Each structure stands twice: as C-alpha cells, then as structure tokens.
Coordinates of C-alpha atoms in Angstrom, one line a residue:
Chain W
M224 CA 0.0 0.0 0.0
R225 CA 1.3 3.4 -1.0
V226 CA 0.4 6.2 1.4
L227 CA 0.6 9.9 1.1
A228 CA 1.0 11.4 4.6
I229 CA 0.4 15.0 5.6
D230 CA 1.1 16.9 8.8
T231 CA 0.3 20.6 9.4
S232 CA -1.0 20.3 12.9
L233 CA 2.1 21.6 14.8
P234 CA 4.9 24.1 14.0
A235 CA 6.0 22.3 10.8
V236 CA 4.7 21.3 7.4
S237 CA 5.5 17.7 6.4
V238 CA 4.6 15.5 3.5
C239 CA 5.8 12.0 2.5
I240 CA 5.0 9.1 0.3
Y241 CA 5.4 5.8 2.0
D242 CA 5.5 2.4 0.5
G243 CA 3.8 0.1 3.0
D244 CA 4.9 -3.2 1.3
A245 CA 8.6 -2.3 1.3
Q246 CA 8.1 -0.4 4.6
Q247 CA 10.0 2.5 3.2
V248 CA 9.6 6.2 2.8
V249 CA 9.9 6.9 -1.0
V250 CA 10.2 10.7 -0.6
R251 CA 9.7 13.1 2.3
E252 CA 10.0 16.8 3.1
T253 CA 9.6 18.7 6.3
L254 CA 9.8 22.5 6.9
P255 CA 9.6 23.8 10.4
M256 CA 7.4 27.0 10.7
Q257 CA 5.3 28.8 13.2
K258 CA 2.9 30.1 10.6
G259 CA 2.4 30.0 6.9
H260 CA 1.3 26.3 6.7
A261 CA -1.4 27.0 4.2
E262 CA 1.0 28.7 1.8
A263 CA 3.7 26.0 2.2
L264 CA 1.7 22.8 2.0
M265 CA 0.5 22.7 -1.6
P266 CA 3.8 23.7 -3.2
M267 CA 5.5 21.0 -1.0
M268 CA 2.8 18.5 -2.1
E269 CA 3.6 19.4 -5.7
R270 CA 7.3 18.7 -5.2
V271 CA 6.8 15.5 -3.2
Q272 CA 4.4 13.9 -5.7
R273 CA 6.6 14.8 -8.6
L274 CA 9.5 12.9 -7.0
G275 CA 7.3 10.2 -5.6
G276 CA 5.6 8.8 -8.7
G277 CA 2.5 11.1 -8.8
F278 CA -0.9 10.7 -7.3
A279 CA -2.1 7.8 -9.5
S280 CA 0.1 5.4 -7.6
L281 CA -1.5 6.3 -4.2
D282 CA -3.7 3.9 -2.3
R283 CA -4.5 6.1 0.7
V284 CA -4.0 9.6 2.2
A285 CA -3.2 9.9 5.9
V286 CA -3.4 13.2 7.8
T287 CA -2.8 14.2 11.3
V288 CA -6.2 15.4 12.7
G289 CA -5.0 16.9 15.9
P290 CA -4.9 17.9 18.6
G291 CA -2.8 20.9 17.6
S292 CA -3.4 24.2 15.9
F293 CA -7.0 24.4 14.8
T294 CA -6.2 26.2 11.6
G295 CA -3.2 23.9 10.9
I296 CA -5.3 20.8 11.3
R297 CA -8.0 22.0 8.9
I298 CA -5.4 22.9 6.2
G299 CA -4.0 19.3 6.3
V300 CA -7.5 17.7 6.4
A301 CA -8.7 19.9 3.6
A302 CA -5.8 18.9 1.4
A303 CA -6.1 15.2 2.4
R304 CA -9.9 15.1 1.7
G305 CA -9.4 17.0 -1.6
I306 CA -6.8 14.5 -2.8
A307 CA -8.9 11.5 -1.6
L308 CA -11.9 12.9 -3.6
A309 CA -9.8 13.5 -6.7
C310 CA -8.0 10.2 -6.7
G311 CA -11.0 8.0 -5.5
I312 CA -9.1 6.7 -2.5
K313 CA -9.7 6.8 1.3
A314 CA -8.4 9.5 3.6
V315 CA -7.6 8.4 7.1
G316 CA -7.0 10.5 10.2
V317 CA -4.0 9.9 12.5
S318 CA -3.9 11.3 16.1
T319 CA -1.1 13.8 16.3
L320 CA -0.3 12.4 19.8
A321 CA -0.1 8.9 18.6
A322 CA 2.3 10.0 15.8
L323 CA 4.5 11.8 18.3
A324 CA 4.6 8.7 20.6
T325 CA 5.2 6.1 17.9
P326 CA 9.1 6.4 17.6
L327 CA 9.4 5.7 21.4
L328 CA 7.2 2.6 21.4
F329 CA 8.5 -1.0 21.5
S330 CA 11.7 -0.2 23.3
A331 CA 13.3 -2.7 25.7
D332 CA 12.8 -0.3 28.7
E333 CA 9.0 -0.9 28.9
L334 CA 8.4 2.8 29.8
I335 CA 5.0 4.4 29.6
V336 CA 5.2 6.8 26.6
V337 CA 3.4 10.1 27.0
A338 CA 2.9 12.5 24.1
A339 CA 2.2 16.0 25.3
I340 CA 1.5 19.1 23.3
D341 CA 1.7 22.5 25.0
A342 CA -1.8 24.0 25.1
S343 CA -0.7 27.1 27.0
H344 CA -2.0 28.4 30.4
G345 CA -0.5 25.4 32.2
N346 CA -2.4 22.9 30.0
V347 CA -1.3 20.1 27.6
F348 CA -3.0 17.9 25.1
L349 CA -1.9 14.5 26.3
S350 CA -2.2 10.9 25.6
A351 CA -0.3 7.9 27.2
Y352 CA 0.6 4.5 25.8
N353 CA 2.2 1.4 27.2
S354 CA 5.4 0.2 25.5
N355 CA 3.3 -2.0 23.2
G356 CA 1.4 1.0 21.9
R357 CA -1.9 0.3 23.8
V358 CA -3.7 3.5 24.7
L359 CA -3.6 4.0 28.5
T360 CA -4.9 7.5 28.4
S361 CA -7.0 8.7 25.5
P362 CA -6.2 12.1 24.0
R363 CA -7.4 14.9 26.3
L364 CA -6.8 18.5 27.3
I365 CA -5.6 18.4 30.9
S366 CA -3.7 20.7 33.3
L367 CA -0.1 19.8 33.9
S368 CA -0.7 19.0 37.6
D369 CA -3.6 16.7 36.8
A370 CA -1.5 15.1 34.2
C371 CA 1.2 14.4 36.7
R372 CA -1.2 12.9 39.2
L373 CA -2.5 10.7 36.4
L374 CA 1.0 9.5 35.5
A375 CA 2.2 9.1 39.1
T376 CA 2.2 5.3 39.1
G377 CA 4.7 4.3 36.4
Q378 CA 8.1 5.1 34.8
V379 CA 7.3 7.7 32.2
I380 CA 9.0 9.1 29.1
A381 CA 7.4 12.1 27.6
T382 CA 7.7 13.7 24.2
G383 CA 6.4 16.7 22.4
S384 CA 6.3 20.4 23.1
G385 CA 4.5 19.8 26.5
A386 CA 7.1 17.3 27.8
E387 CA 9.4 19.8 29.5
G388 CA 6.5 21.5 31.3
L389 CA 5.3 18.1 32.4
R390 CA 8.8 17.2 33.8
E391 CA 9.0 20.5 35.7
T392 CA 5.6 20.1 37.2
A393 CA 6.3 16.5 38.1
R394 CA 9.6 17.4 39.8
A395 CA 7.7 20.0 42.0
L396 CA 5.5 17.1 43.0
G397 CA 8.5 14.8 43.8
Q398 CA 8.1 12.7 40.6
E399 CA 10.7 12.0 38.0
I400 CA 9.7 12.0 34.3
L401 CA 12.1 11.3 31.4
V402 CA 12.0 13.6 28.5
D403 CA 12.7 12.6 24.9
H404 CA 14.3 15.5 23.1
C405 CA 13.1 15.2 19.6
E406 CA 11.3 17.7 17.4
A407 CA 8.0 19.3 18.6
W408 CA 6.2 17.9 15.5
P409 CA 5.7 14.3 14.5
D410 CA 8.0 12.2 12.3
I411 CA 6.0 12.2 9.0
A412 CA 7.0 8.5 8.5
A413 CA 5.2 7.7 11.7
V414 CA 2.1 9.4 10.4
A415 CA 2.3 7.3 7.2
K416 CA 2.8 4.0 9.1
L417 CA -0.1 4.7 11.4
G418 CA -2.2 5.8 8.5
A419 CA -1.3 2.6 6.6
A420 CA -2.5 0.5 9.6
A421 CA -5.6 2.6 10.3
D422 CA -9.2 1.4 9.5
P423 CA -10.8 4.1 7.4
E424 CA -14.2 3.3 9.1
T425 CA -13.0 4.1 12.6
A426 CA -10.3 6.7 11.7
P427 CA -12.0 9.3 9.6
A428 CA -10.0 12.3 8.4
R429 CA -11.9 14.6 10.7
P430 CA -10.4 17.3 13.0
L431 CA -9.9 16.3 16.7
Y432 CA -10.0 19.7 18.4
L433 CA -10.5 18.6 22.1
K434 CA -11.6 22.1 22.8
A435 CA -14.9 23.9 22.1
P436 CA -14.7 27.1 19.9
D437 CA -13.9 30.2 21.9
V438 CA -17.0 32.3 21.6
T439 CA -17.8 35.5 23.3
L440 CA -21.3 36.8 23.1
S441 CA -21.2 40.5 22.4
G442 CA -23.2 43.5 21.3
R443 CA -26.1 45.4 22.6
A444 CA -29.0 43.5 23.9
A445 CA -32.4 43.9 22.3
L446 CA -34.7 46.6 23.6
P447 CA -37.6 45.6 25.9
R448 CA -40.8 44.5 24.3
A449 CA -44.3 45.6 25.5
V450 CA -46.3 42.8 27.1
S451 CA -49.5 42.4 25.3
Chain E
M106 CA -14.7 29.4 -28.6
Q107 CA -14.3 26.1 -26.9
A108 CA -17.0 24.8 -24.5
L109 CA -15.7 24.8 -20.9
R110 CA -16.7 23.3 -17.6
V111 CA -15.4 24.6 -14.2
L112 CA -15.9 23.4 -10.7
G113 CA -16.2 26.3 -8.2
I114 CA -15.7 26.3 -4.4
E115 CA -16.9 28.9 -1.9
S116 CA -16.1 29.1 1.8
T117 CA -15.4 32.7 2.6
C118 CA -18.1 33.3 5.2
D119 CA -21.0 31.2 6.5
E120 CA -22.0 29.4 3.3
T121 CA -20.2 26.2 2.2
A122 CA -20.8 25.9 -1.5
A123 CA -19.7 24.0 -4.6
A124 CA -21.0 24.2 -8.2
V125 CA -20.3 23.2 -11.7
V126 CA -20.8 25.8 -14.4
E127 CA -20.5 25.4 -18.2
A128 CA -20.0 27.8 -21.0
D129 CA -21.0 26.6 -24.5
A130 CA -19.0 27.3 -27.7
A131 CA -20.8 30.7 -28.0
G132 CA -19.6 31.6 -24.5
R133 CA -23.1 31.4 -22.9
G134 CA -23.1 30.2 -19.3
K135 CA -25.2 27.5 -17.8
I136 CA -25.3 26.3 -14.2
L137 CA -25.1 22.5 -14.1
S138 CA -25.3 22.3 -10.3
N139 CA -25.2 24.6 -7.4
A140 CA -25.0 23.0 -4.0
V141 CA -25.1 25.4 -1.0
L142 CA -25.1 24.6 2.7
S143 CA -25.9 27.5 4.9
Q144 CA -24.6 27.6 8.5
I145 CA -27.2 30.0 9.7
A146 CA -28.4 27.5 12.4
E147 CA -24.9 27.1 13.8
H148 CA -24.4 30.9 14.3
A149 CA -28.0 31.9 15.2
A150 CA -27.4 31.5 18.9
Y151 CA -24.6 34.0 18.8
G152 CA -26.4 36.6 16.6
G153 CA -23.6 36.7 14.1
V154 CA -21.0 34.6 12.3
V155 CA -18.4 33.1 14.7
P156 CA -15.2 32.5 12.6
E157 CA -14.1 29.3 14.4
I158 CA -17.6 27.8 14.2
A159 CA -17.7 28.7 10.5
A160 CA -14.3 27.1 9.9
R161 CA -15.3 23.9 11.7
A162 CA -18.5 23.6 9.7
H163 CA -16.7 24.2 6.4
I164 CA -14.2 21.4 6.9
D165 CA -16.9 18.9 7.8
A166 CA -19.2 19.8 4.9
L167 CA -17.0 20.8 1.9
D168 CA -15.9 17.5 0.3
P169 CA -19.4 15.9 0.5
L170 CA -20.8 19.0 -1.0
I171 CA -18.3 18.9 -3.9
R172 CA -19.3 15.3 -4.6
R173 CA -22.9 16.4 -4.6
A174 CA -22.2 19.2 -7.0
L175 CA -20.5 16.8 -9.4
D176 CA -23.2 14.2 -9.1
E177 CA -26.0 16.8 -9.7
A178 CA -24.1 18.1 -12.7
G179 CA -23.9 14.5 -14.0
C180 CA -20.2 14.6 -14.4
T181 CA -16.9 13.5 -12.8
L182 CA -13.7 15.5 -12.3
A183 CA -12.5 14.1 -15.6
D184 CA -15.1 16.2 -17.3
I185 CA -13.9 19.4 -15.6
D186 CA -11.6 21.8 -17.4
A187 CA -10.5 23.8 -14.4
V188 CA -11.0 24.1 -10.6
A189 CA -11.8 27.5 -9.1
A190 CA -11.9 28.4 -5.4
A191 CA -12.6 31.7 -3.7
A192 CA -9.3 32.9 -2.2
G193 CA -10.7 35.9 -0.3
P194 CA -11.8 38.4 0.8
G195 CA -13.5 36.8 3.9
L196 CA -12.9 34.9 7.1
I197 CA -9.3 33.5 6.7
G198 CA -10.0 30.2 8.4
G199 CA -12.8 29.4 6.0
V200 CA -11.1 30.8 2.9
M201 CA -8.0 28.5 3.6
I202 CA -10.2 25.4 3.6
G203 CA -11.9 26.0 0.2
L204 CA -8.6 27.3 -1.3
T205 CA -6.6 24.3 0.0
M206 CA -9.1 21.7 -1.1
G207 CA -9.5 23.4 -4.5
K208 CA -5.8 23.4 -5.0
A209 CA -5.5 19.7 -3.9
I210 CA -8.2 18.6 -6.3
A211 CA -6.6 20.6 -9.2
L212 CA -3.1 19.2 -8.4
A213 CA -4.3 15.6 -8.0
T214 CA -6.3 15.7 -11.3
K215 CA -3.7 17.7 -13.2
K216 CA -6.2 20.4 -13.9
P217 CA -5.5 24.1 -14.0
F218 CA -6.3 26.0 -10.8
V219 CA -7.9 29.5 -10.7
A220 CA -8.0 31.6 -7.5
V221 CA -11.1 33.8 -7.6
N222 CA -11.8 37.0 -5.7
H223 CA -15.1 36.4 -4.0
L224 CA -16.3 39.9 -5.0
E225 CA -15.4 39.2 -8.6
G226 CA -17.8 36.2 -8.3
H227 CA -20.6 38.6 -7.4
A228 CA -19.5 41.1 -10.0
L229 CA -19.5 38.7 -13.0
T230 CA -22.7 36.7 -12.0
P231 CA -25.0 38.8 -14.3
R232 CA -22.9 37.7 -17.2
L233 CA -23.8 34.2 -16.3
T234 CA -27.5 34.8 -15.6
D235 CA -28.3 37.6 -18.1
G236 CA -25.4 37.7 -20.5
V237 CA -24.8 41.3 -19.7
E238 CA -22.1 43.0 -21.8
F239 CA -19.3 45.2 -20.4
P240 CA -19.2 47.9 -19.1
Y241 CA -22.0 47.8 -16.5
L242 CA -22.6 49.4 -13.1
L243 CA -22.6 47.0 -10.2
L244 CA -24.2 47.7 -6.9
L245 CA -22.7 45.2 -4.4
V246 CA -24.5 45.2 -1.1
S247 CA -24.0 42.4 1.5
G248 CA -23.2 41.9 5.1
G249 CA -19.5 42.9 4.5
H250 CA -19.7 45.2 1.5
S251 CA -21.5 48.2 0.1
Q252 CA -19.9 49.4 -3.1
L253 CA -20.7 50.8 -6.5
I254 CA -18.3 49.5 -9.1
S255 CA -17.9 50.1 -12.8
V256 CA -17.3 46.6 -14.3
E257 CA -15.3 47.2 -17.5
G258 CA -13.9 43.8 -18.2
V259 CA -12.8 40.6 -16.5
G260 CA -10.3 41.8 -13.9
E261 CA -11.1 45.4 -14.8
Y262 CA -13.0 47.1 -12.0
R263 CA -13.3 50.7 -11.0
R264 CA -14.7 51.4 -7.6
L265 CA -16.8 54.5 -7.8
G266 CA -18.0 54.5 -4.2
S267 CA -17.9 52.6 -1.0
T268 CA -19.2 52.7 2.5
V269 CA -17.3 54.9 4.9
D270 CA -18.5 52.9 7.9
D271 CA -21.0 50.0 8.1
A272 CA -22.0 47.8 5.3
L273 CA -25.8 47.8 4.5
G274 CA -26.3 44.2 5.5
E275 CA -24.5 44.9 8.7
A276 CA -27.0 47.8 9.4
F277 CA -29.9 45.5 8.7
D278 CA -28.5 42.9 11.0
K279 CA -27.8 45.4 13.8
A280 CA -31.3 46.9 13.5
A281 CA -32.8 43.4 13.7
K282 CA -30.7 42.6 16.8
L283 CA -31.8 45.8 18.5
L284 CA -35.4 45.1 17.8
G285 CA -35.2 41.5 19.0
L286 CA -35.7 39.9 15.6
P287 CA -34.0 36.5 15.1
Y288 CA -30.7 36.1 13.2
P289 CA -30.0 36.6 10.3
G290 CA -31.7 40.0 10.5
G291 CA -32.0 41.1 6.9
P292 CA -34.8 38.9 5.8
Q293 CA -36.5 39.4 9.2
V294 CA -36.4 43.2 8.8
E295 CA -37.9 42.9 5.4
K296 CA -40.7 40.6 6.6
A297 CA -41.5 43.0 9.5
A298 CA -41.3 46.0 7.3
A299 CA -44.1 44.6 5.1
L300 CA -46.5 45.0 8.0
G301 CA -45.3 48.5 9.0
D302 CA -45.7 52.1 8.2
P303 CA -42.6 53.5 6.3
E304 CA -43.6 57.0 7.1
R305 CA -44.1 56.8 10.9
F306 CA -40.4 57.6 11.6
E307 CA -38.4 60.1 9.7
F308 CA -34.9 58.5 9.5
P309 CA -32.0 60.3 7.8
R310 CA -30.9 59.4 4.3
P311 CA -27.1 59.5 4.8
M312 CA -25.0 60.8 1.9
A313 CA -28.1 61.6 -0.2
G314 CA -27.4 64.3 -2.8
R315 CA -23.7 64.0 -2.6
R316 CA -21.7 63.9 -5.8
N317 CA -19.5 60.9 -4.8
P318 CA -21.5 57.7 -4.8
D319 CA -20.4 56.7 -1.3
F320 CA -22.5 55.2 1.5
S321 CA -22.8 55.6 5.2
F322 CA -25.1 53.5 7.3
S323 CA -23.9 53.9 10.9
G324 CA -25.9 57.1 11.4
L325 CA -29.1 55.5 10.1
K326 CA -28.6 52.5 12.4
T327 CA -28.1 54.9 15.4
A328 CA -31.2 56.9 14.4
V329 CA -33.2 53.6 14.6
R330 CA -31.8 52.9 18.0
L331 CA -32.5 56.4 19.4
E332 CA -36.1 56.3 18.1
A333 CA -36.6 52.8 19.4
E334 CA -35.2 53.7 22.8
K335 CA -37.5 56.7 23.0
I336 CA -40.7 54.6 22.6
A337 CA -39.5 51.3 24.3
P338 CA -41.0 49.0 25.5
L339 CA -41.8 48.2 21.9
T340 CA -45.1 46.7 20.6
D341 CA -45.1 44.5 17.6
Q342 CA -46.5 47.4 15.5
D343 CA -43.6 49.6 16.7
V344 CA -41.2 47.0 15.5
F345 CA -43.0 46.8 12.1
D346 CA -43.0 50.5 11.7
L347 CA -39.4 50.9 12.7
C348 CA -38.4 48.2 10.2
A349 CA -40.5 49.8 7.5
S350 CA -39.1 53.3 8.1
F351 CA -35.6 52.0 8.2
Q352 CA -35.9 50.0 5.0
A353 CA -37.5 52.9 3.2
A354 CA -34.5 55.1 4.2
A355 CA -32.1 52.3 3.0
V356 CA -33.9 52.1 -0.4
D357 CA -33.9 55.8 -0.9
V358 CA -30.1 55.9 -0.1
I359 CA -29.4 53.0 -2.5
V360 CA -31.4 54.6 -5.4
D361 CA -29.8 58.0 -4.8
R362 CA -26.3 56.6 -4.7
C363 CA -26.9 54.6 -7.9
R364 CA -28.0 57.8 -9.5
A365 CA -24.8 59.5 -8.4
A366 CA -22.8 56.7 -9.9
L367 CA -24.7 56.9 -13.2
R368 CA -23.9 60.6 -13.3
L369 CA -20.2 59.8 -13.0
L370 CA -20.6 57.3 -15.9
A371 CA -22.6 59.7 -18.1
E372 CA -19.9 60.0 -20.8
K373 CA -19.7 56.3 -21.4
P374 CA -23.0 54.9 -20.1
P375 CA -23.1 51.4 -18.8
T376 CA -25.1 48.7 -20.6
A377 CA -27.0 47.8 -17.4
L378 CA -27.4 48.2 -13.7
V379 CA -26.6 45.1 -11.8
A380 CA -27.2 44.2 -8.2
A381 CA -25.4 41.5 -6.2
G382 CA -24.7 40.4 -2.7
G383 CA -27.1 39.2 0.0
V384 CA -28.9 42.5 0.5
A385 CA -29.7 42.5 -3.3
A386 CA -32.3 39.8 -2.4
N387 CA -34.3 42.4 -0.5
G388 CA -37.6 43.0 -2.3
A389 CA -37.9 46.7 -1.5
I390 CA -34.4 47.4 -2.8
R391 CA -35.1 45.3 -6.0
R392 CA -38.3 47.4 -6.5
G393 CA -36.4 50.6 -5.9
L394 CA -33.8 49.7 -8.5
A395 CA -36.5 48.6 -11.0
R396 CA -38.1 52.1 -10.7
L397 CA -34.8 53.8 -11.2
C398 CA -34.1 51.7 -14.3
L399 CA -37.6 52.3 -15.7
E400 CA -37.1 56.1 -15.4
S401 CA -33.6 56.0 -16.9
G402 CA -34.2 53.4 -19.6
L403 CA -31.3 51.4 -18.3
Q404 CA -31.4 47.6 -18.4
L405 CA -31.6 46.1 -14.9
A406 CA -30.1 42.7 -14.2
L407 CA -31.0 41.2 -10.9
P408 CA -29.6 37.7 -10.3
P409 CA -32.2 35.2 -8.9
I410 CA -32.3 35.4 -5.1
G411 CA -30.3 32.2 -4.7
L412 CA -27.4 33.7 -6.7
C413 CA -27.4 37.0 -4.7
S414 CA -26.1 35.4 -1.5
D415 CA -22.8 33.5 -1.5
N416 CA -22.8 30.4 -3.8
G417 CA -20.4 28.2 -5.7
A418 CA -21.8 29.0 -9.2
M419 CA -20.5 32.6 -9.0
I420 CA -17.0 31.3 -8.2
A421 CA -17.1 28.7 -10.9
W422 CA -18.3 31.3 -13.4
A423 CA -15.7 33.9 -12.4
G424 CA -13.1 31.1 -12.6
L425 CA -14.4 30.2 -16.0
E426 CA -14.2 33.7 -17.3
R427 CA -10.6 34.1 -16.0
F428 CA -9.5 30.7 -17.3
R429 CA -10.9 31.5 -20.7
L430 CA -8.6 34.6 -20.8
G431 CA -5.6 32.5 -19.8
F432 CA -5.5 33.5 -16.1
V433 CA -4.4 30.5 -14.0
D434 CA -2.8 30.4 -10.5
G435 CA -0.1 28.3 -8.8
M436 CA -0.2 26.1 -5.8
D437 CA 1.5 28.9 -3.9
F438 CA -1.5 31.3 -4.2
A439 CA -2.1 32.6 -0.6
A440 CA -5.5 33.3 0.9
R441 CA -6.3 37.1 1.1
P442 CA -8.6 38.0 3.9
R443 CA -8.7 41.6 2.5
W444 CA -8.7 41.8 -1.3
P445 CA -10.4 44.8 -2.9
L446 CA -11.5 44.4 -6.5
D447 CA -9.6 47.4 -7.6
S448 CA -6.3 48.8 -6.3
R449 CA -7.8 52.2 -6.0
Q450 CA -8.0 53.4 -2.5
D451 CA -9.6 56.6 -1.3
P452 CA -8.9 57.9 2.2
R453 CA -12.6 58.7 2.8
W454 CA -13.3 54.9 2.7
H455 CA -11.1 54.3 5.7
G456 CA -10.1 51.0 4.3
K457 CA -13.7 49.9 4.5
A458 CA -15.4 48.0 1.7

C-alpha cells in the first residue's frame, strides 16, 4: 500500500509518500514553521508527488487530525480530503499524539510513553501509551498538575512540546519523568505508518480539536418589548 | 470558442458551496449544479457569524458538497476543465479550507487552478445569468460590503463609491438585533417592514445628494436605535413601523447613490445596472432599482435570489471567465482576507469595503 502522509498540525509542514509493502519512505519533506502552513503545504505536495511517482500510484492519504493548531489541522485535512476525492481513494485520520509517541514505542525499557503538546495556560494535550502502543490515556486536554497525578504510578518518558513542562511540574510534586528531546512535531514517516495501519471506518480524516470554539457573546441586547 | 466546464468552491463566510458551471461554444453560461449549505443555524445563537464555528462547519461539509455538485451536474472530475476556489476576501479560516481543497483537487487531477476574488464572483454573476455586456454598473451590497463598481472587463473594476462605515447588510442585522428579531436580521427586517408604516419615523438618508457615490449607514442605524429607545417597550407594531421606516431610508439611499454613480458614468453609459450580494435579495431594494431603471431606460439585471447570496456558481463562473482569458494560478497562491476588487483606495473609505 502506497500512502501519502500530511502533517500541518504543529509548528512544521511535512509531506511524505510511504511504500507500506517495502516499509520504506519513498520521498519526504519537512519544513519547520510557526505560521504559513497553508502557503507552504500545496507547493510541497507538488514537489513530493513529482519525486514520488505522482498521485495515480497512491492507495490512501493519511493526515494528522490533531490535537494541535485548529487552523493547521484544517489545512491538512482539507488537502487530504481533496486528494482523496480527486483520486478516488480513502483519507484516514491519525492522532497527532499517537504519531508523536510512535518512535518511542516497542523499546526494551518498557516505559510508559506520554505524548504531550503544550496547550498554554498550564495545560497540555496529552495521551499515554504502554510500550506496546496500547492506549492507557486517550487524547485529552488536561492541566499539567492533573496530568502528573494521572501518571504518578509508572516510569514515564514524555515527548512533544509539553514534555518539558510536564517534567518540571512532576519534579515539583516529587516525581521524575524522562523527556525525549526530539522535534516538537511528529515524524512524518510515523504518520504514514499509522495511516497505513488505520481502519478508514474508525479513523476518519476529521479534526480532533479537544476544545470547544472560543466564543464571546457580544453586542447590545435587544430593547424591551411591550407585554400584550 | 471552446466549451468549458469549471468546478467552483466557496467558503469565505457562512455558506459552504460548490457548483459546476459550463460555457457553451458561444460563451453562454449555464449552471449545471449549485450546492449550497448554509450555516445559519450554527451561528444563530450568537447573533452573528463566529469564525471558528464557521471554519469547523466548512471542513466537515465541503468535500461531500463537492461530490454532490459533481453528481448533480452528472459529471466527474475528468469532465472538468479547471478548478476554481474563492481565495478571499473573507474569514481567513474558511477561505483557507476551500482554497486548499480546491488546489488539492486541481493538483491531483492535473487540472488548472484558478484563484477567484469572491467579490469578482458577485461582479460577474449577471454575465452568467443575463449575458450582460461590459461595461456595467454593479451595486454590491452584502453583510460585508457596500460598493458601486464600474465593471469594465474581467479583472477590470473601477470602484466609484464605497461605504465609509458599516455595510448595508450589517446595518440590517444590527437593527434586527436591537429590535429583538432573530438572526439573520436582513430577511426578518424585510418581513416585519411589510407590516409596518414606512412614514411613521423620519430617518436620515445619509449621503443623499452628494456627488461621490459613497455610502454611510452607521448614522441610520443609530437613528433607529434612538427612536426605538424613546418609545420602548416596543409593541409588535412599533417594530414593524421601525423596520418599514428603516428599510424605506435604505432604499432611498441606494437609489440616490446609484443615480450619483450613473452621473459619473454619463460620458460612457453602462449597458446595465446590476445588483449583487445578499442584500440584493431584499424585495424593496429590488423594486427601488426597478423604478430607477424604468425612469432612466437602463437595463436592470437582478440575479435570482439564490445567486445573490454566496454560492459556488458565481465562483465557478468567475473562474471560467478568468480561465478563458488565460489566467491560472499556482499552488503557492495565498489566501487574502482583504482583497479589494480594484487597487484604487480613497482615504474617505477608511479601508472599508
């Protein structure tokens, strides 16, 4: 199975084409950026598909659906769904947290792997996995201190932009958490592998925000009406 | 001329839309499908469009809607000659969804991509519906825009006048909110006005008589508020009369401002007066423009109500007109939240549209 993988959910834009049968990345590109994902993604897609044998060879599109930047998630999902529609193939969604955790799984240390994305104001988007990749804590938005309480029982290695905050908070609570110092965005090959394994029925390419839209009711109230 | 078919995508505000439009060998346009999904219900509770809610709704709805537009047109992407998407102006979160998906479809099917100015979609619609020839005078009135534009060719727009404060649709919505009418306010004000006395309140006709065909609606809105506050608590009849008097003032202003624009164009008269944008669906305004055109002998082109508000057909058609002239865009085309039709700026517009 040949998979096109897309990630625009965190401070980078990544695209790759992955050959599932050979278990090899055919072509990949990643550009770190805080903003400008929308402008960068489609030109990158154009380059990657040109080097990777075009769209006709694809069997599936995988995209990170969050948690992460709301706008970033939607750009990736829009591109993935557009390509799926155009090529008549399935688009699948991959959890950004699962993609962050993937490179740390199946190690000999049997650590609990925690993926944590900084969600500001002392919060993280977090998910925890045992060393076999089984989900221990499903993706959620949680305060750093609640997260540490949740993780108090095991030996933990954390990755992602929220990992350092998690370690500091844990230390203040007398816990020790290991931190994996890799990039703050997922390895696009991990997104592709998870996407190849995903079931399109249960993993739709649909944003996972974990947070309601921020809405403030504003404006003048209506004038009083006469009671008839 | 070669027959062409274009897929159009629109997601700049609170309508998710996709359409397929065709031009025959003679260049005549035909809408093959026009699928629109309005988000009114999602925003109603907040009394206005909430950008994040709009963006969430667009991403969920857009690709099924594109499929529907293709199905209803009885074609597949293989039958499409180009893909067009609105690239602005509008709410950036929504614009990026339609723009990105449009680019992705174009890239994956190896079709040309055309980035369309949403306002150009409105501006060129009468050429699709009525075959209007250049140059013509466009009155563009919506929740975000109030402009008079001389449309001189595809990509050739000369803004004659613009609002210096609120857009007309905004004034309708704010009046409705003040009077406790449900969202969206425009159609509600029109409905209430039908039961009211347009002469009970004497509201100002801002800008009336001025040489420059500009608009100003914030004073009119304030006048409605002051009158309403004076007589509150409001009976149903009060609300009807306030709406009728407000709408009458709006119609007078629109007609007067169109006259001012026509005076500016006296040397090379337009072939027609054309109205577009959501407020162009208002019956009183349509009747006012019909009277004006009857007096002046000018052709009036009013798109059907469904093509006044945002839709995919207008984007497909504008894309088709651009593509026909050889305008295509690259994968690097960036969304433009602000994107005036003309580069001309006048300090009195304060950057408003």
